[in-house]
Coordinates of C-alpha atoms and ligand atoms in Angstrom, one line a residue:
X1 CA -68.0 20.0 6.1
X2 CA -65.7 17.7 8.5
X3 CA -68.0 14.8 7.1
X4 CA -67.8 16.4 3.4
X5 CA -63.6 16.3 3.9
X6 CA -63.7 12.8 6.0
X7 CA -65.6 10.8 3.2
X8 CA -63.2 12.1 0.1
X9 CA -60.1 10.8 2.5
X10 CA -61.7 7.6 2.4
X11 CA -62.0 7.4 -0.8
X12 CA -58.5 8.9 -1.8
X13 CA -56.8 6.4 0.6
X14 CA -58.8 3.7 -1.1
X15 CA -58.0 4.5 -4.2
X16 CA -56.3 2.8 -6.6
X17 CA -55.5 3.0 -10.8
X18 CA -54.6 0.5 -13.2
X19 CA -53.7 2.9 -15.9
X20 CA -53.2 6.2 -16.7
X21 CA -56.2 7.4 -17.9
X22 CA -57.9 6.1 -14.8
X23 CA -55.4 8.1 -12.6
X24 CA -55.5 11.1 -14.9
X25 CA -59.7 11.0 -14.6
X26 CA -59.5 10.5 -10.4
X27 CA -57.0 14.0 -10.6
X28 CA -59.2 15.7 -12.3
X29 CA -62.3 15.0 -10.5
X30 CA -60.2 15.9 -7.0
X31 CA -58.0 18.4 -7.9
X32 CA -58.6 20.2 -10.9
X33 CA -59.9 23.6 -10.6
X34 CA -63.3 22.7 -11.0
X35 CA -62.4 19.4 -8.8
X36 CA -64.0 18.4 -5.5
X37 CA -60.9 19.8 -3.3
X38 CA -60.9 23.1 -4.6
X39 CA -64.6 23.4 -4.3
X40 CA -63.7 22.9 -0.6
X41 CA -61.4 25.4 -0.1
X42 CA -64.3 27.8 -1.6
X43 CA -66.9 26.7 1.1
X44 CA -64.4 27.2 3.5
X45 CA -64.4 31.0 3.0
X46 CA -67.9 30.6 4.8
X47 CA -66.7 28.6 7.6
X48 CA -67.0 30.5 11.0
X49 CA -64.2 31.4 12.1
X50 CA -64.0 29.6 15.6
X51 CA -63.6 26.5 13.3
X52 CA -60.8 27.3 10.8
X53 CA -58.1 26.0 12.1
X54 CA -59.4 22.7 12.9
X55 CA -61.5 22.6 9.1
X56 CA -58.2 24.3 7.6
X57 CA -56.0 21.7 8.9
X58 CA -58.3 18.9 7.7
X59 CA -58.6 19.8 4.5
X60 CA -54.8 21.0 3.6
X61 CA -54.1 16.8 4.7
X62 CA -56.8 16.0 2.1
X63 CA -55.3 18.0 -0.8
X64 CA -51.3 16.4 0.2
X65 CA -53.2 12.7 0.4
X66 CA -54.8 13.1 -2.9
X67 CA -51.5 14.9 -4.2
X68 CA -49.5 12.0 -3.6
X69 CA -51.8 9.8 -3.8
X70 CA -52.0 10.6 -7.8
X71 CA -48.0 11.0 -8.0
X72 CA -47.6 7.7 -6.5
X73 CA -49.5 5.8 -9.1
X74 CA -47.8 7.5 -12.0
X75 CA -44.9 7.1 -11.4
X76 CA -45.7 3.5 -10.9
X77 CA -47.4 3.1 -13.9
X78 CA -44.3 5.3 -15.7
X79 CA -42.1 2.6 -14.7
X80 CA -43.7 -0.4 -14.7
X81 CA -44.3 0.9 -18.9
X82 CA -41.0 1.6 -19.5
X83 CA -39.7 -1.7 -18.1
X84 CA -42.0 -3.7 -20.3
X85 CA -40.2 -2.3 -23.1
X86 CA -37.3 -4.4 -23.3
X87 CA -33.8 -2.6 -24.2
X88 CA -35.2 0.9 -23.0
X89 CA -34.6 1.2 -19.5
X90 CA -34.6 -2.1 -18.2
X91 CA -31.0 -4.0 -17.1
X92 CA -29.5 -6.3 -19.8
X93 CA -28.4 -9.4 -17.4
X94 CA -26.1 -10.6 -20.1
X95 CA -24.1 -7.8 -20.4
X96 CA -20.2 -7.9 -19.5
X97 CA -19.5 -6.7 -16.5
X98 CA -17.7 -3.1 -16.2
X99 CA -14.1 -3.8 -14.9
X100 CA -12.5 -1.2 -12.8
X101 CA -9.1 -1.3 -12.8
X102 CA -7.3 -3.4 -10.3
X103 CA -4.2 -1.6 -8.4
X104 CA -0.9 -3.4 -8.3
X105 CA 2.0 -3.7 -6.0
X106 CA 5.2 -1.8 -6.4
X107 CA 7.9 -3.4 -7.9
X108 CA 10.0 -2.7 -5.1
X109 CA 7.7 -4.0 -2.6
X110 CA 7.4 -7.2 -4.8
X111 CA 11.0 -7.5 -4.7
X112 CA 11.2 -7.0 -0.9
X113 CA 8.6 -9.4 -0.1
X114 CA 10.4 -12.0 -2.5
X115 CA 13.9 -11.6 -0.5
X116 CA 11.7 -11.7 2.6
X117 CA 10.2 -15.0 1.9
X118 CA 13.5 -16.9 0.6
X119 CA 15.1 -15.5 4.2
X120 CA 11.9 -16.3 6.2
X121 CA 11.6 -20.4 4.5
X122 CA 15.3 -20.6 6.5
X123 CA 14.2 -19.2 10.0
X124 CA 14.8 -15.6 9.7
X125 CA 12.2 -13.0 11.2
X126 CA 11.7 -9.7 10.4
X127 CA 12.6 -6.7 12.2
X128 CA 11.7 -3.1 11.5
X129 CA 13.0 0.2 13.4
X130 CA 12.6 3.8 13.3
X131 CA 14.2 5.9 9.6
X132 CA 15.2 8.5 12.5
X133 CA 18.1 7.4 14.1
X134 CA 20.5 8.6 16.6
X135 CA 24.4 8.5 15.9
X136 CA 24.5 5.4 18.5
X137 CA 22.3 3.2 16.7
X138 CA 23.6 4.4 13.2
X139 CA 27.2 4.8 13.6
X140 CA 28.8 4.2 17.5
X141 CA 27.5 0.7 18.1
X142 CA 28.6 -0.2 14.6
X143 CA 32.3 0.3 15.4
X144 CA 32.2 3.4 12.8
X145 CA 35.5 5.7 14.0
X146 CA 35.1 8.7 14.8
X147 CA 36.2 10.6 11.9
X148 CA 34.7 8.1 9.4
X149 CA 33.4 10.1 6.1
X150 CA 30.3 8.1 6.2
X151 CA 29.4 10.7 9.2
X152 CA 30.4 13.4 7.0
X153 CA 27.4 16.0 6.4
X154 CA 28.5 15.1 2.3
X155 CA 26.8 11.1 3.1
X156 CA 24.5 12.0 6.0
X157 CA 21.2 13.8 6.5
X158 CA 21.3 15.1 9.9
X159 CA 18.4 16.6 11.6
X160 CA 19.7 17.5 14.7
X161 CA 23.0 18.3 15.9
X162 CA 24.5 17.8 19.4
X163 CA 23.6 14.8 20.1
X164 CA 23.1 13.8 16.5
X165 CA 20.2 13.2 15.0
X166 CA 19.8 11.7 11.3
X167 CA 18.2 10.0 8.8
X168 CA 19.3 6.3 9.0
X169 CA 21.8 5.4 6.3
X170 CA 21.4 1.7 6.5
X171 CA 19.2 -0.6 8.1
X172 CA 22.0 -2.2 9.8
X173 CA 20.9 0.5 13.0
X174 CA 17.6 -2.1 13.4
X175 CA 19.6 -5.0 13.8
X176 CA 21.9 -3.0 16.9
X177 CA 18.3 -2.8 18.5
X178 CA 17.7 -6.5 18.4
X179 CA 20.9 -7.2 19.7
X180 CA 20.5 -4.6 22.6
X181 CA 17.4 -6.4 23.1
X182 CA 17.8 -9.9 22.6
X183 CA 20.0 -12.7 23.3
X184 CA 21.5 -15.4 20.9
X185 CA 20.9 -16.8 18.8
X186 CA 19.2 -14.5 16.7
X187 CA 18.1 -14.9 12.8
X188 CA 16.9 -11.8 11.7
X189 CA 16.4 -9.8 8.4
X190 CA 15.6 -5.9 8.2
X191 CA 14.0 -4.4 5.3
X192 CA 13.3 -1.0 5.3
X193 CA 14.2 2.7 3.9
X194 CA 16.9 4.4 4.3
X195 CA 18.9 7.8 3.3
X196 CA 22.1 9.0 1.7
X197 CA 22.9 12.6 0.5
X198 CA 23.9 11.4 -3.1
X199 CA 23.6 13.0 -6.3
X200 CA 20.4 11.6 -7.9
X201 CA 21.0 9.7 -11.2
X202 CA 20.4 6.4 -12.8
X203 CA 22.6 4.6 -10.6
X204 CA 21.9 6.4 -6.8
X205 CA 18.9 8.4 -5.6
X206 CA 19.2 10.0 -2.3
X207 CA 16.5 7.8 -1.1
X208 CA 16.5 3.3 -1.5
X209 CA 15.6 0.3 0.5
X210 CA 17.6 -2.3 2.1
X211 CA 17.5 -5.7 3.0
X212 CA 19.8 -6.6 5.7
X213 CA 20.5 -9.8 7.6
X214 CA 22.0 -11.0 10.6
X215 CA 22.9 -14.1 12.5
X216 CA 24.9 -15.1 15.8
X217 CA 24.9 -18.0 17.4
X218 CA 27.6 -20.1 19.0
X219 CA 30.0 -21.4 16.3
X220 CA 29.0 -19.6 13.2
X221 CA 31.1 -19.0 10.7
X222 CA 32.1 -17.7 7.0
X223 CA 31.7 -21.1 5.6
X224 CA 27.8 -20.7 7.3
X225 CA 27.1 -17.3 5.7
X226 CA 28.4 -18.6 2.1
X227 CA 26.2 -20.9 2.1
X228 CA 23.3 -19.0 3.5
X229 CA 24.0 -16.7 0.8
X230 CA 24.4 -18.6 -2.4
X231 CA 21.0 -20.1 -1.5
X232 CA 19.3 -17.0 -1.0
X233 CA 21.1 -16.3 -4.6
X234 CA 19.6 -19.6 -6.4
X235 CA 16.5 -19.0 -4.9
X236 CA 16.4 -15.4 -6.4
X237 CA 18.1 -15.5 -9.7
X238 CA 17.8 -19.2 -10.5
X239 CA 19.5 -22.6 -9.8
X240 CA 22.5 -22.3 -11.9
X241 CA 23.7 -18.9 -10.0
X242 CA 27.0 -18.8 -9.0
X243 CA 28.5 -16.9 -6.3
X244 CA 32.1 -15.0 -5.7
X245 CA 32.8 -13.1 -2.9
X246 CA 36.2 -10.3 -2.7
X247 CA 37.0 -9.1 -0.4
X248 CA 36.3 -5.4 0.9
X249 CA 36.0 -3.4 3.9
X250 CA 33.0 -2.2 6.7
X251 CA 33.9 -1.1 10.2
X252 CA 31.4 -3.6 11.3
X253 CA 32.5 -6.8 9.8
X254 CA 35.7 -8.7 9.8
X255 CA 36.5 -9.6 8.0
X256 CA 33.8 -8.2 5.0
X257 CA 33.2 -9.0 1.4
X258 CA 31.3 -8.0 -1.5
X259 CA 29.3 -11.2 -3.3
X260 CA 28.9 -10.6 -7.0
X261 CA 26.2 -13.6 -8.5
X262 CA 27.0 -15.1 -12.1
X263 CA 24.8 -12.6 -14.8
X264 CA 21.8 -14.9 -15.3
X265 CA 20.8 -12.0 -18.4
X266 CA 24.1 -13.1 -20.7
X267 CA 24.9 -16.5 -18.7
X268 CA 27.9 -15.0 -17.6
X269 CA 29.2 -14.6 -21.6
X270 CA 29.0 -10.5 -20.9
X271 CA 26.3 -8.0 -21.5
X272 CA 25.5 -4.5 -20.7
X273 CA 24.0 -5.1 -17.3
X274 CA 26.8 -7.1 -15.9
X275 CA 29.4 -4.7 -17.8
X276 CA 30.9 -7.1 -19.8
X277 CA 32.5 -8.8 -17.0
X278 CA 29.4 -11.9 -16.4
X279 CA 29.1 -10.9 -12.5
X280 CA 27.0 -8.6 -10.9
X281 CA 27.6 -7.3 -7.2
X282 CA 24.8 -7.6 -5.0
X283 CA 25.8 -7.4 -1.9
X284 CA 28.2 -6.3 1.5
X285 CA 28.5 -9.0 4.2
X286 CA 31.2 -10.2 6.6
X287 CA 31.4 -12.1 10.1
X288 CA 30.4 -9.1 12.7
X289 CA 33.0 -7.4 14.7
X290 CA 33.5 -8.6 18.0
X291 CA 33.2 -4.7 18.8
X292 CA 29.5 -4.3 17.9
X293 CA 28.7 -7.6 19.6
X294 CA 30.5 -6.4 22.9
X295 CA 28.5 -2.5 22.0
X296 CA 25.4 -4.4 22.0
X297 CA 25.6 -6.6 25.3
X298 CA 26.5 -10.0 23.8
X299 CA 29.3 -11.8 25.0
X300 CA 31.8 -12.1 21.4
X301 CA 33.8 -15.3 23.3
X302 CA 30.4 -17.1 23.1
X303 CA 29.2 -15.8 20.2
X304 CA 30.1 -15.2 16.5
X305 CA 27.7 -14.3 13.7
X306 CA 27.2 -13.2 10.5
X307 CA 25.7 -9.7 8.5
X308 CA 24.8 -9.0 5.0
X309 CA 23.0 -5.8 3.8
X310 CA 21.7 -5.4 -0.1
X311 CA 20.0 -2.7 -2.1
X312 CA 16.0 -3.8 -2.9
X313 CA 16.5 -1.7 -6.3
X314 CA 19.6 -3.2 -7.2
X315 CA 18.0 -6.6 -7.3
X316 CA 14.6 -5.1 -8.7
X317 CA 17.3 -3.6 -11.4
X318 CA 18.8 -7.1 -12.2
X319 CA 15.3 -9.0 -11.9
X320 CA 13.3 -6.8 -14.0
X321 CA 16.1 -5.5 -16.5
X322 CA 15.4 -1.8 -15.5
X323 CA 18.0 0.4 -16.7
X324 CA 16.9 4.2 -14.8
X325 CA 16.8 3.8 -10.6
X326 CA 14.8 7.0 -10.8
X327 CA 11.4 4.8 -12.2
X328 CA 11.1 3.5 -9.0
X329 CA 9.8 6.9 -7.2
X330 CA 8.2 8.7 -10.5
X331 CA 5.4 6.8 -9.8
X332 CA 4.4 7.0 -13.5
X333 CA 1.4 4.8 -14.1
X334 CA 2.6 3.1 -17.6
X335 CA 5.8 1.9 -15.6
X336 CA 3.7 0.6 -12.6
X337 CA 1.2 -0.8 -14.5
X338 CA 3.7 -3.5 -16.2
X339 CA 3.6 -5.0 -12.5
X340 CA 0.1 -6.0 -12.6
X341 CA 0.7 -9.1 -12.2
X342 CA 3.4 -9.4 -10.1
X343 CA 3.0 -10.6 -6.2
Ligands
LIG401 N1 25.1 -1.6 5.6 C1 25.8 -1.6 4.8 C2 25.4 -1.0 3.7 O1 24.3 -0.2 4.3 C3 25.9 -3.3 4.1 C4 26.4 -4.4 4.6 C5 25.3 -4.9 5.9 C6 27.7 -4.6 4.9 C7 26.1 -5.9 6.7 C8 27.9 -5.5 5.4 C9 27.4 -6.3 6.4 O2 26.1 -0.7 2.7

């Protein structure tokens, strides 16, 4: 019986079919009820018990080989047949591809990158620091008096009290870290997220983004700052842009100023964006207070410097004519998709 099985196995291995009919004839001859393999299973009943294990195994192998052979041949013939009928399953290689939508940068990232690039071109390097800060880096080193209102619960989100740990209210804290670890010349900008306990409205949010800048060297003057900020304003808003500095106050700069740019939307004629004044306020700036330099280990007799800070949301609102600051945080795809081509 083993011989019979082996002969059939050889036949199965060698079998090939060019048509479905040939394959079917082979299947009937081997596997149908009256086929050769079921006949062998009948014969198997009379195999002496001692040989049963070995013969049984061979027989099962034969059945499996025959079934597999028939199935593979049939599937192959089927796929060959269907690919020969154009328009059915065969892929149409001339069809346009399915485009999957590409993501886009968030408008705040686009504007932050533009601001960074403008300052990097004139030698500023980017520095970053922690969003959770201690009192020293966010306030004390920056010359904030003990009772300054910005330290108040109403402005600052405290994480812990005594010692005070808070969410940074500006990225000036990063500049303290830079001054503590580097000696002038220092030219750095610090982009980042900041937090203030403010009521959320179209013009204010409790989370927003800043880019702050710092330049310290020998003989740095207010005029240097003015020229640097004029360069920035023209790169950002167009070459006809004018700037205006108004006296202001910050604990860490003296003298301090607020900088306005001429309204590029109405050519300074007056519109709703510039509130009919022709000017838009975009940043605070000033000469670094000598106390701050000393607090950070820099000799204030040898070095002077300027600092400035702006809100990225505000710049983005001007560039993209966005009237409600909350749009930046809602992640509404209809809003975000409008920036798909922006880099
Ligand atoms: N740190 C200030 C703020 O957050 C901005 C500023 C920076 C002002 C540097 C002057 C100089 O409002």
